Each structure stands twice: as structure tokens, then as C-alpha cells.
CSV table of C-alpha atoms in Angstrom, one decimal:
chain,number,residue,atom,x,y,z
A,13,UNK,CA,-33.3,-7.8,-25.3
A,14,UNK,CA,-29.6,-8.3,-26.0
A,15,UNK,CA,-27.6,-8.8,-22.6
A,16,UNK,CA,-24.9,-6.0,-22.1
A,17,UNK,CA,-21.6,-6.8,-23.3
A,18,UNK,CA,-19.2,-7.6,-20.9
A,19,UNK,CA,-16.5,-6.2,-19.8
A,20,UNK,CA,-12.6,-7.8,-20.6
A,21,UNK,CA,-11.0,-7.6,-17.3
A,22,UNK,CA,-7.3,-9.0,-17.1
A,23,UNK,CA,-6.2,-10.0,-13.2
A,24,UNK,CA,-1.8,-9.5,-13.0
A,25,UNK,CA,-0.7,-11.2,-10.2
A,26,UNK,CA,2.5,-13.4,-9.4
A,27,UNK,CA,5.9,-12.0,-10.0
A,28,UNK,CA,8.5,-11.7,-6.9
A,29,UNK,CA,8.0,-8.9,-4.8
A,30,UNK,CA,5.2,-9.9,-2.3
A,31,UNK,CA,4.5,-13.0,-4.5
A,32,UNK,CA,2.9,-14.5,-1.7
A,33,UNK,CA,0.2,-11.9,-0.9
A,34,UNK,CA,-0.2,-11.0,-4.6
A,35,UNK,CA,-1.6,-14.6,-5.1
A,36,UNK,CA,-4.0,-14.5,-1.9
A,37,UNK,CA,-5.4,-10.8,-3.1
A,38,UNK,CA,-5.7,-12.4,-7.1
A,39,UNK,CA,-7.8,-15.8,-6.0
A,40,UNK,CA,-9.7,-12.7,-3.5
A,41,UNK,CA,-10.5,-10.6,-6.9
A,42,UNK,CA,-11.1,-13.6,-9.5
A,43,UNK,CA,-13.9,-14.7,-6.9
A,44,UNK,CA,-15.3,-11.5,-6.4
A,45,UNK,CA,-15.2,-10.2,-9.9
A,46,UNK,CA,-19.4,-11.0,-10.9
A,47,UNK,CA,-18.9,-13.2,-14.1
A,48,UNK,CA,-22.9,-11.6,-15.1
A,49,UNK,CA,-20.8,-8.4,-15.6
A,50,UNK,CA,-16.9,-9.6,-16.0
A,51,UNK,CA,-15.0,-11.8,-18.8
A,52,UNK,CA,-12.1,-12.4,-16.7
A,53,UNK,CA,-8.6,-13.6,-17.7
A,54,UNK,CA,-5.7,-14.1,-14.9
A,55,UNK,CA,-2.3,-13.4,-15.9
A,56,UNK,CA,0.5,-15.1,-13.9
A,57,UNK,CA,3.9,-13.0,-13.8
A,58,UNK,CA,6.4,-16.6,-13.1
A,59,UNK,CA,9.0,-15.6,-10.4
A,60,UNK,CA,11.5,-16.5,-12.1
A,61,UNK,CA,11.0,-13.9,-14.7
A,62,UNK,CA,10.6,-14.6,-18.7
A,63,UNK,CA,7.9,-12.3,-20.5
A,64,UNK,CA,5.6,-14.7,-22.3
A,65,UNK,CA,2.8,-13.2,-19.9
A,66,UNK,CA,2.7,-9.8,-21.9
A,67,UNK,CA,1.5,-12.0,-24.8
A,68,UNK,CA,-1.1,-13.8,-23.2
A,69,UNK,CA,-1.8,-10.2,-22.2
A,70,UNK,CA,-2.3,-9.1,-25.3
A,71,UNK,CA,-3.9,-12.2,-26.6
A,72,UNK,CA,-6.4,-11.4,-24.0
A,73,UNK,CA,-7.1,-8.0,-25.1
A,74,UNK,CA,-8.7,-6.6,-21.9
A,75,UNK,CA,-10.6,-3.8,-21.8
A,76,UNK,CA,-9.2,-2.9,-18.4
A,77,UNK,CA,-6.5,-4.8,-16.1
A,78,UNK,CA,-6.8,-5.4,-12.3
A,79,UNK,CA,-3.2,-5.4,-10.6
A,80,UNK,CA,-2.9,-7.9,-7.9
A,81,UNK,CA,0.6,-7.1,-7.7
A,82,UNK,CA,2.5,-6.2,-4.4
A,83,UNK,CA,5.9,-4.2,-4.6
A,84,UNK,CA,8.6,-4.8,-6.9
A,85,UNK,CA,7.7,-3.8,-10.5
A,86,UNK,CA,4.3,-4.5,-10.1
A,87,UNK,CA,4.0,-1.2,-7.9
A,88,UNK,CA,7.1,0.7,-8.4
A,89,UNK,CA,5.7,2.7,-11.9
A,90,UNK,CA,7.4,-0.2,-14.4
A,91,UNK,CA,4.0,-2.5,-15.4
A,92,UNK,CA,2.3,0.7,-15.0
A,93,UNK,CA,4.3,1.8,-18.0
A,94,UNK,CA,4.6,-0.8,-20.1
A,95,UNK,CA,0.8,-0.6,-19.5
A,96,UNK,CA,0.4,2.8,-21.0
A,97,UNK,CA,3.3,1.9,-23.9
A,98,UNK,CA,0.2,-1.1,-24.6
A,99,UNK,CA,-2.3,1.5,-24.3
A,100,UNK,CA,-4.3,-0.8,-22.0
A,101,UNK,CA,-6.3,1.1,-19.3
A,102,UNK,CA,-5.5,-0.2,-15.6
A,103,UNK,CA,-6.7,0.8,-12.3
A,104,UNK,CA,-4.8,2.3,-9.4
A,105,UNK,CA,-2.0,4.8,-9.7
A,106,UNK,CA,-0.3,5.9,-12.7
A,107,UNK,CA,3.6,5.5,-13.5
A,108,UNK,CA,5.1,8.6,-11.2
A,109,UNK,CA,2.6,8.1,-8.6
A,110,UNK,CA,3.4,4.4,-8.0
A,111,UNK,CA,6.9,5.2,-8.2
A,112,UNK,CA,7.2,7.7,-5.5
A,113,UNK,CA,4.8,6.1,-3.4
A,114,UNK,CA,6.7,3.1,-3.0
A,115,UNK,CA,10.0,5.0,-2.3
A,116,UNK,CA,9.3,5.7,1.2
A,117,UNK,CA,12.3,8.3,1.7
A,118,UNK,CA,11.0,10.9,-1.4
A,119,UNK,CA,7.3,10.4,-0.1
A,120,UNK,CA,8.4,11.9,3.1
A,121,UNK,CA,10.1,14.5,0.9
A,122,UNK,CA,7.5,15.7,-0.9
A,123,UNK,CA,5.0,15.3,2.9
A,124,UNK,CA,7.4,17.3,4.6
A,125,UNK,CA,7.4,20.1,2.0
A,126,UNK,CA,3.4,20.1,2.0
A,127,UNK,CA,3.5,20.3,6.2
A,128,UNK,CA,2.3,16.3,6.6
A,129,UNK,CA,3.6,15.2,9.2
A,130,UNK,CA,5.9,12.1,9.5
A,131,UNK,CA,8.5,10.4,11.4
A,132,UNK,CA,12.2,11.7,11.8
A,133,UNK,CA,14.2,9.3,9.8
A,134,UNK,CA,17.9,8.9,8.3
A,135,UNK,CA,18.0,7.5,4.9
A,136,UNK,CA,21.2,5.8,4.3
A,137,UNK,CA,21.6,4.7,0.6
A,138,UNK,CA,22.8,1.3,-1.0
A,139,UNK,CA,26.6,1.4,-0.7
A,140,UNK,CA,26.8,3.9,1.3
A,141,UNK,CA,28.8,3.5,4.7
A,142,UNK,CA,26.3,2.4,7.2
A,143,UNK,CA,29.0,3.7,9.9
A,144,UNK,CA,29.1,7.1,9.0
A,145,UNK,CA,25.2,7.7,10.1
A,146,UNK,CA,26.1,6.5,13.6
A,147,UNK,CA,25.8,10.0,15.3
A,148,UNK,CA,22.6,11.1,13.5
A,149,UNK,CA,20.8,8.5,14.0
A,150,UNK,CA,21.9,8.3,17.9
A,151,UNK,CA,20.2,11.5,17.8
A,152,UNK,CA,16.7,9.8,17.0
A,153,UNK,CA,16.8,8.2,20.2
A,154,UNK,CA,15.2,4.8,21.0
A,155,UNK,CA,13.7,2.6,20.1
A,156,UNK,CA,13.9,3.2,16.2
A,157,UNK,CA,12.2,1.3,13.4
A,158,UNK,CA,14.7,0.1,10.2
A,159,UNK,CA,13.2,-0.6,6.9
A,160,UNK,CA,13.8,-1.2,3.5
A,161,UNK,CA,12.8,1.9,1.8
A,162,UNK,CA,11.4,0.0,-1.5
A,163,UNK,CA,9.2,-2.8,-0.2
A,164,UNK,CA,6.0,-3.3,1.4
A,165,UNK,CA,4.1,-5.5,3.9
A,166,UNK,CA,6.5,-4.7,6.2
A,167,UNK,CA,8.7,-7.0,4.9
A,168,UNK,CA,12.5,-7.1,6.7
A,169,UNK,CA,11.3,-4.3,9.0
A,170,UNK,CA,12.7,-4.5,12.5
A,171,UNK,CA,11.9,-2.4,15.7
A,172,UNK,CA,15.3,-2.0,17.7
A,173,UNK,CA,15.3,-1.5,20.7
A,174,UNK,CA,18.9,-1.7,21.5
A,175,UNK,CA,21.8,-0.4,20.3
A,176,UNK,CA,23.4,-3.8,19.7
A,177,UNK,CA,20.4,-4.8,17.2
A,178,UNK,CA,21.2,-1.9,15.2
A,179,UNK,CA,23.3,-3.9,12.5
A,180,UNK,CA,21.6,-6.8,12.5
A,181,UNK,CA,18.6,-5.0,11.4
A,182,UNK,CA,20.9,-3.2,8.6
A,183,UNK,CA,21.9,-6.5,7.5
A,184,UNK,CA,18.5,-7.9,7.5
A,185,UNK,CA,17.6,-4.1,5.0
A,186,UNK,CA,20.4,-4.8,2.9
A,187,UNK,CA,19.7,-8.7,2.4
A,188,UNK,CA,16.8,-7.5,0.3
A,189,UNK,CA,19.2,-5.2,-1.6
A,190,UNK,CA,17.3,-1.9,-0.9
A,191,UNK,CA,18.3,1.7,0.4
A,192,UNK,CA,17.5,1.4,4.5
A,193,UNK,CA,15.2,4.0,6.0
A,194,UNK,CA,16.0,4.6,9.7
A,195,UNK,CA,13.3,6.1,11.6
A,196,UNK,CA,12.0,7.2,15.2
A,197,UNK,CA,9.9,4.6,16.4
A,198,UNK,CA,6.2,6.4,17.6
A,199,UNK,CA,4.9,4.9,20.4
A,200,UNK,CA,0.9,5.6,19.3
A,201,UNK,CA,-2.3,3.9,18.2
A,202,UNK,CA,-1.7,2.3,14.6
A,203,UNK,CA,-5.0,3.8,12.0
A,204,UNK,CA,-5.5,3.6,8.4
A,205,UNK,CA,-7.4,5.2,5.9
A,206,UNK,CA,-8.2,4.1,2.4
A,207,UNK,CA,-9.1,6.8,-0.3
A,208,UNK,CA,-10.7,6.1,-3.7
A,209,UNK,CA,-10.9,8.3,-6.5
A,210,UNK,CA,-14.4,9.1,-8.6
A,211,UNK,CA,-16.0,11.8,-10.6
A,212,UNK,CA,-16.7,14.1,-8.2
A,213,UNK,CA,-13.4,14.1,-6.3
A,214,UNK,CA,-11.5,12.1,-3.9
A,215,UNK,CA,-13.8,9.9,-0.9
A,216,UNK,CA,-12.3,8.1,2.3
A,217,UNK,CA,-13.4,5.1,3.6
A,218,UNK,CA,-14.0,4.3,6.8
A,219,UNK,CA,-11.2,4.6,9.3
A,220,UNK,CA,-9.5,1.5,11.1
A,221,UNK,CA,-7.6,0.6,14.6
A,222,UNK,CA,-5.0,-1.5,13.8
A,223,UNK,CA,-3.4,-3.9,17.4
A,224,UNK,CA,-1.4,-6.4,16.4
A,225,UNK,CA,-1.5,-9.2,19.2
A,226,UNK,CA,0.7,-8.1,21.6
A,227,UNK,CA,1.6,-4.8,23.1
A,228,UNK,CA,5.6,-5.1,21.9
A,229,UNK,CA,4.2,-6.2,18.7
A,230,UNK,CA,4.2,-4.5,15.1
A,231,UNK,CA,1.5,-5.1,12.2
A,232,UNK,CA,4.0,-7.1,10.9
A,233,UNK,CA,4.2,-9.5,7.9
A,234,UNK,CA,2.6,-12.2,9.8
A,235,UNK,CA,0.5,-9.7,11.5
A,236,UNK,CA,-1.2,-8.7,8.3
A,237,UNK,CA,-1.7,-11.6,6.4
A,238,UNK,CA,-2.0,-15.2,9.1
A,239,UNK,CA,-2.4,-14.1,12.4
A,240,UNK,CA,-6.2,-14.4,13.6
A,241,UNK,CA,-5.7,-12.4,16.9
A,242,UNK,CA,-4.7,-9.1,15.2
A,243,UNK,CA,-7.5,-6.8,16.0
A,244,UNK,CA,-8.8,-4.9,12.8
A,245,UNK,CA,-12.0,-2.3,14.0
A,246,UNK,CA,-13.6,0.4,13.1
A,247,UNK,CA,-11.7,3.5,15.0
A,248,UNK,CA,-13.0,4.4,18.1
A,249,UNK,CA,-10.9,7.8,17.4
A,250,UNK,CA,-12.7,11.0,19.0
A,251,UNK,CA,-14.7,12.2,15.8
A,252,UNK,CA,-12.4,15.1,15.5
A,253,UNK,CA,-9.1,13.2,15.2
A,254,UNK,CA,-11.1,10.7,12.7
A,255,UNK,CA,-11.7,13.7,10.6
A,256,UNK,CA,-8.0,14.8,11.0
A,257,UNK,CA,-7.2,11.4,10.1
A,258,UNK,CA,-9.1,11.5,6.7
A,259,UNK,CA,-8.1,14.8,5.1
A,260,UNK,CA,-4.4,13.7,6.0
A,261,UNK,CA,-5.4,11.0,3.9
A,262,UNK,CA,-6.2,12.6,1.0
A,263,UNK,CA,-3.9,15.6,1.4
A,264,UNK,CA,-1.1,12.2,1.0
A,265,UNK,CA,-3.0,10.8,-1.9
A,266,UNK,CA,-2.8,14.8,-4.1
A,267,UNK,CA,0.7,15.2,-3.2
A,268,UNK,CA,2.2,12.0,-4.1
A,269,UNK,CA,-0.2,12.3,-7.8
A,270,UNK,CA,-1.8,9.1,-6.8
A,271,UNK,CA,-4.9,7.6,-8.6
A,272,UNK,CA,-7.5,5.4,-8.3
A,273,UNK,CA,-7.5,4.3,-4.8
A,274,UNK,CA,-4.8,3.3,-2.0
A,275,UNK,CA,-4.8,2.9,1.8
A,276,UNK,CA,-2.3,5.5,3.8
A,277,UNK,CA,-1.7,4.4,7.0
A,278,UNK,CA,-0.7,6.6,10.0
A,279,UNK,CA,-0.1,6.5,13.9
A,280,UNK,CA,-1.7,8.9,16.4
A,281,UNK,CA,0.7,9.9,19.2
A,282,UNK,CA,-0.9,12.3,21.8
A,283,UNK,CA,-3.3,13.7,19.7
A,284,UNK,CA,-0.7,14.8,16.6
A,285,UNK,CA,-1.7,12.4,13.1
A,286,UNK,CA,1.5,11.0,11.6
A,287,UNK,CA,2.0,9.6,8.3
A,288,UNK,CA,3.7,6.0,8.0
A,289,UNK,CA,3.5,5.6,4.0
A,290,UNK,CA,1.0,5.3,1.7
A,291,UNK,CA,-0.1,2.0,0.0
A,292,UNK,CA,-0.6,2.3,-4.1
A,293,UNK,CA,-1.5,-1.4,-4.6
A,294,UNK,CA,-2.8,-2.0,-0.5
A,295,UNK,CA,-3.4,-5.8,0.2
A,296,UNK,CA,-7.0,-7.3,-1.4
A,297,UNK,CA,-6.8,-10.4,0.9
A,298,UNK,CA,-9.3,-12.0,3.2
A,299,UNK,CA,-7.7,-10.4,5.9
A,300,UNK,CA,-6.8,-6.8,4.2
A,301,UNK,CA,-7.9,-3.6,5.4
A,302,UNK,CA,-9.4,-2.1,2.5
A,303,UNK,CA,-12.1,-4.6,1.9
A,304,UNK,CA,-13.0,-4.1,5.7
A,305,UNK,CA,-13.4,-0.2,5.6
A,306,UNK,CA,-15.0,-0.2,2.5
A,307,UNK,CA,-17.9,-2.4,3.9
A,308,UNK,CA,-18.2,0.3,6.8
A,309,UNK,CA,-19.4,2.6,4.2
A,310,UNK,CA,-21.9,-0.1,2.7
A,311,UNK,CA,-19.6,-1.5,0.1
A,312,UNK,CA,-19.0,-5.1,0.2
A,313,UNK,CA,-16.0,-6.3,-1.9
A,314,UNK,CA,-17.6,-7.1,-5.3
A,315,UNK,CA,-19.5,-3.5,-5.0
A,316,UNK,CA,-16.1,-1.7,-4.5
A,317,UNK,CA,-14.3,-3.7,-7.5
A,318,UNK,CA,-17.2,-2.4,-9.7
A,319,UNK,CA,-16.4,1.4,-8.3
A,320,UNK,CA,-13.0,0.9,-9.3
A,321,UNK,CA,-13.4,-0.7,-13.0
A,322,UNK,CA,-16.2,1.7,-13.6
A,323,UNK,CA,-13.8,4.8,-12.4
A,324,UNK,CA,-11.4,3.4,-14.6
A,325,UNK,CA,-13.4,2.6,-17.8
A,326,UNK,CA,-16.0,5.7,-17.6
A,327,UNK,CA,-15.4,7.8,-14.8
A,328,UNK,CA,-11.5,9.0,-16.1
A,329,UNK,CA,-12.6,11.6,-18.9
């Protein structure tokens, strides 16, 4: 009997956004992509730009690509367009949904006007004068958490707790050259949820605690990715908020227009579920979150790769 043809699957990775992580969650896919099933090809994005990758792309004719990007064009809608100009199927969200879920400030737009709720926040744009949001965002109170509103992995995010930090952590924002997103800080257990997409409708994974290793801590960069004392578990949430947790989840992942799968984390403060941001291309590292709650519904991280390239190939009709 002839052995079924395999399946081209092209790994992106690389670039400059996240480059980092996007390497550690490629070499996590390329090892757990089952050669029996897989012809894979990995295609490096250089940092320092240049676009002789798209031809290797297209030398490699894949018959679907696996994005182990993080951030920067890799997440915010642009490969997913060039993509679909190639007319090479990919998995994860389209070209609007990546692009609003990685602009923190219109996700929270588009929450708010669907009754999820998130964190009071001041947006303050690139070039605009930091100075003249002084008085609304004294009104937030302390402490407050300042981000860039365009990258992820919680890179340049600061907790201040002090009015004196306030600028510093601007400065840190604007370093990256991104619109800063001001918000109230939540004082709250840290949860996650990842959803994946499939023929019969949208299905959550198991739901995670997140404490990083201190109490003043954030799940931070380092947090995320190195440190071995962050404690990762499956929630020990009263079944009901669990449940709450879940449908917020996929409430996020409809009104953004996601697809495919992401991870939407959240905070629970006294018993009320708020939304952080939602994760289009979440981390696929040894020490990411979405491998880890989809074991705790039986899939171990080959198994859920499969889901997603089968989804992608025959499940999207």
C-alpha cells in the first residue's frame, strides 16, 4: 500500500519583534512536527530585514505555514497578508484579526462595546504630549501598569508604583517607538485561557494560575520565558468562576474576528473576570502556557499541532 503523502509544512520564525522567543517556540515546533506525517521546511526572517526568505518560501511551496513569529509584522496582520496575496494557507488568525489583537487600546474598544470587562486605561498616542494626560491618569489611582500598546511578552511594561516612576516608565514605552497604554493596575489572581478553533465551533482549554515568583512580581518577560520558580498550574478557581473564565474567553476570541487558536489572559479581582489582552500568536516554548493547558485536556504538543494543521488544511470549508 502506498504511504500517505505528506503534508508541506513551512515553520516562519526569526524577524525582530520577540526574535528571541520566536526562535525558542520554532526549534519547540520543528521537534514536535512528526516527520511520518510532516515535510518540514523552516524559514528564517534575518533581523536585519532583506526579503530573500519569501523566495525560499515559495521555493518551498508549503501546503500550509506554521508562524513562529511573536509581535511585530509577524502578528500585527502584515505576513498574514502577504500570505493571502501568495495564496498560501496559514494557521492562526487572519489579517484584521491579528491586527486588532495586537493593538491593545482598539481591543479594549471593541470589549468595552461587547460588555467584557477590562482595565481603566489612558491611551496616550506617539507624539502626543505625555504631560497633558497628567490629570486623567491621576484619576486611575495607584499603582498603574504602563505598556506599549503594540508589543507582546510583556516587553518594556512597568508597574509604577510611585508617582516619580511615572516618566521613566513613559520613556522606557516610547524607547520601543509605540503608542503607551496607561492602565489601572488590578491587584488579583493572574489566569489564562487558550481557545482553539474546529468544525464544530470554538473549544477552551484548560484554565491556568499564573504566580510569578514573588508577591511584588509581574509575569514578566523573564517571568515567562527563564525563570524556573514561576508557578504555572492548573486553576484551582471555584468551578463557577473557571466557567466564567472560559466563555470570556471565547466571547474575546468572536469579537476581535480571531481564528485558529490564541491564549486570552485575564485577572480575577474579587470574584469580577477581567480581560488583559488576547494573544494571536501566544508563546510555543518549553515553558509556554498553551502547550501546558492543552495537555490538561489530553493533548500533548505534537497532538495539538496536528489539530491545528488539520483545522487549517480540512477543517476551514
Amino acid at each position: 500500500m502506498e504511504a500517505p503523502k505528506k503534508l508541506k509544512v513551512a515553520v516562519i520564525y526569526g524577524g525582530e519583534a520577540e526574535r528571541e522567543v520566536s526562535i525558542m517556540s520554532s526549534k519547540e515546533i520543528l521537534k514536535s512536527l512528526d516527520r511520518r506525517k510532516y515535510d518540514c521546511a523552516p524559514i528564517e526572517i534575518p533581523a536585519g530585514g532583506g526579503a530573500a526568505w519569501v523566495g525560499e518560501l515559495m521555493a518551498a511551496a508549503p501546503d500550509v505555514v506554521l508562524l513562529g513569529l511573536h509581535g511585530g509584522i509577524g502578528e500585527d496582520g502584515s505576513l498574514q497578508g502577504l500570505l493571502e496575496c501568495l495564496r498560501i494557507p496559514y494557521v492562526g488568525s487572519k489579517v484584521q484579526g491579528s491586527a486588532i489583537g495586537l493593538d491593545k487600546a482598539m481591543s479594549k474598544l471593541i470589549m468595552r462595546a461587547r460588555h467584557i470587562p477590562v482595565a481603566d486605561d489612558v491611551f496616550i498616542k506617539k507624539g502626543e504630549d505625555f504631560a497633558r494626560f497628567r490629570e486623567e491618569i491621576a484619576r486611575l489611582g495607584l499603582p498603574l501598569v504602563v505598556k506599549p500598546n503594540r508589543f507582546g511578552s510583556s516587553i518594556g511594561v512597568s508597574i509604577v508604583r510611585d508617582p516619580a516612576e511615572l516618566d521613566a516608565a513613559a520613556a522606557r514605552v516610547r524607547a520601543l517607538d509605540d503608542d503607551i497604554l496607561i492602565e489601572k493596575y488590578l491587584r488579583g489572581q493572574e489566569v489564562t485561557c487558550g481557545v482553539l478553533e474546529t468544525p464544530e465551533g470554538l473549544e477552551v482549554l484548560t484554565v491556568l494560575d499564573i504566580d510569578a515568583d514573588s508577591g511584588d512580581a509581574f509575569y514578566d518577560y523573564h517571568a515567562k520565558y527563564f525563570n524556573e520558580m514561576t508557578k504555572i498550574e492548573f486553576s484551582s478557581q471555584p468551578d463557577f468562576v473557571q466557567t466564567m473564565i472560559q466563555e470570556i474567553a471565547k466571547d474575546v476570541f468572536r469579537a476581535l474576528n480571531c481564528s485558529g487558536y490564541g491564549r486570552v489572559d485575564m485577572i480575577v479581582s474579587e470574584e469580577q473576570v477581567y480581560v488583559l489582552e488576547i494573544n494571536t500568536l501566544p508563546g510555543l516554548t518549553s515553558h509556554s502556557l498553551i502547550p501546558k493547558a492543552a495537555r490538561g485536556k489530553g493533548l500533548d504538543f505534537p497532538a495539538f499541532l496536528d489539530r491545528l494543521i488539520e483545522f487549517e488544511v480540512n477543517g476551514r470549508k
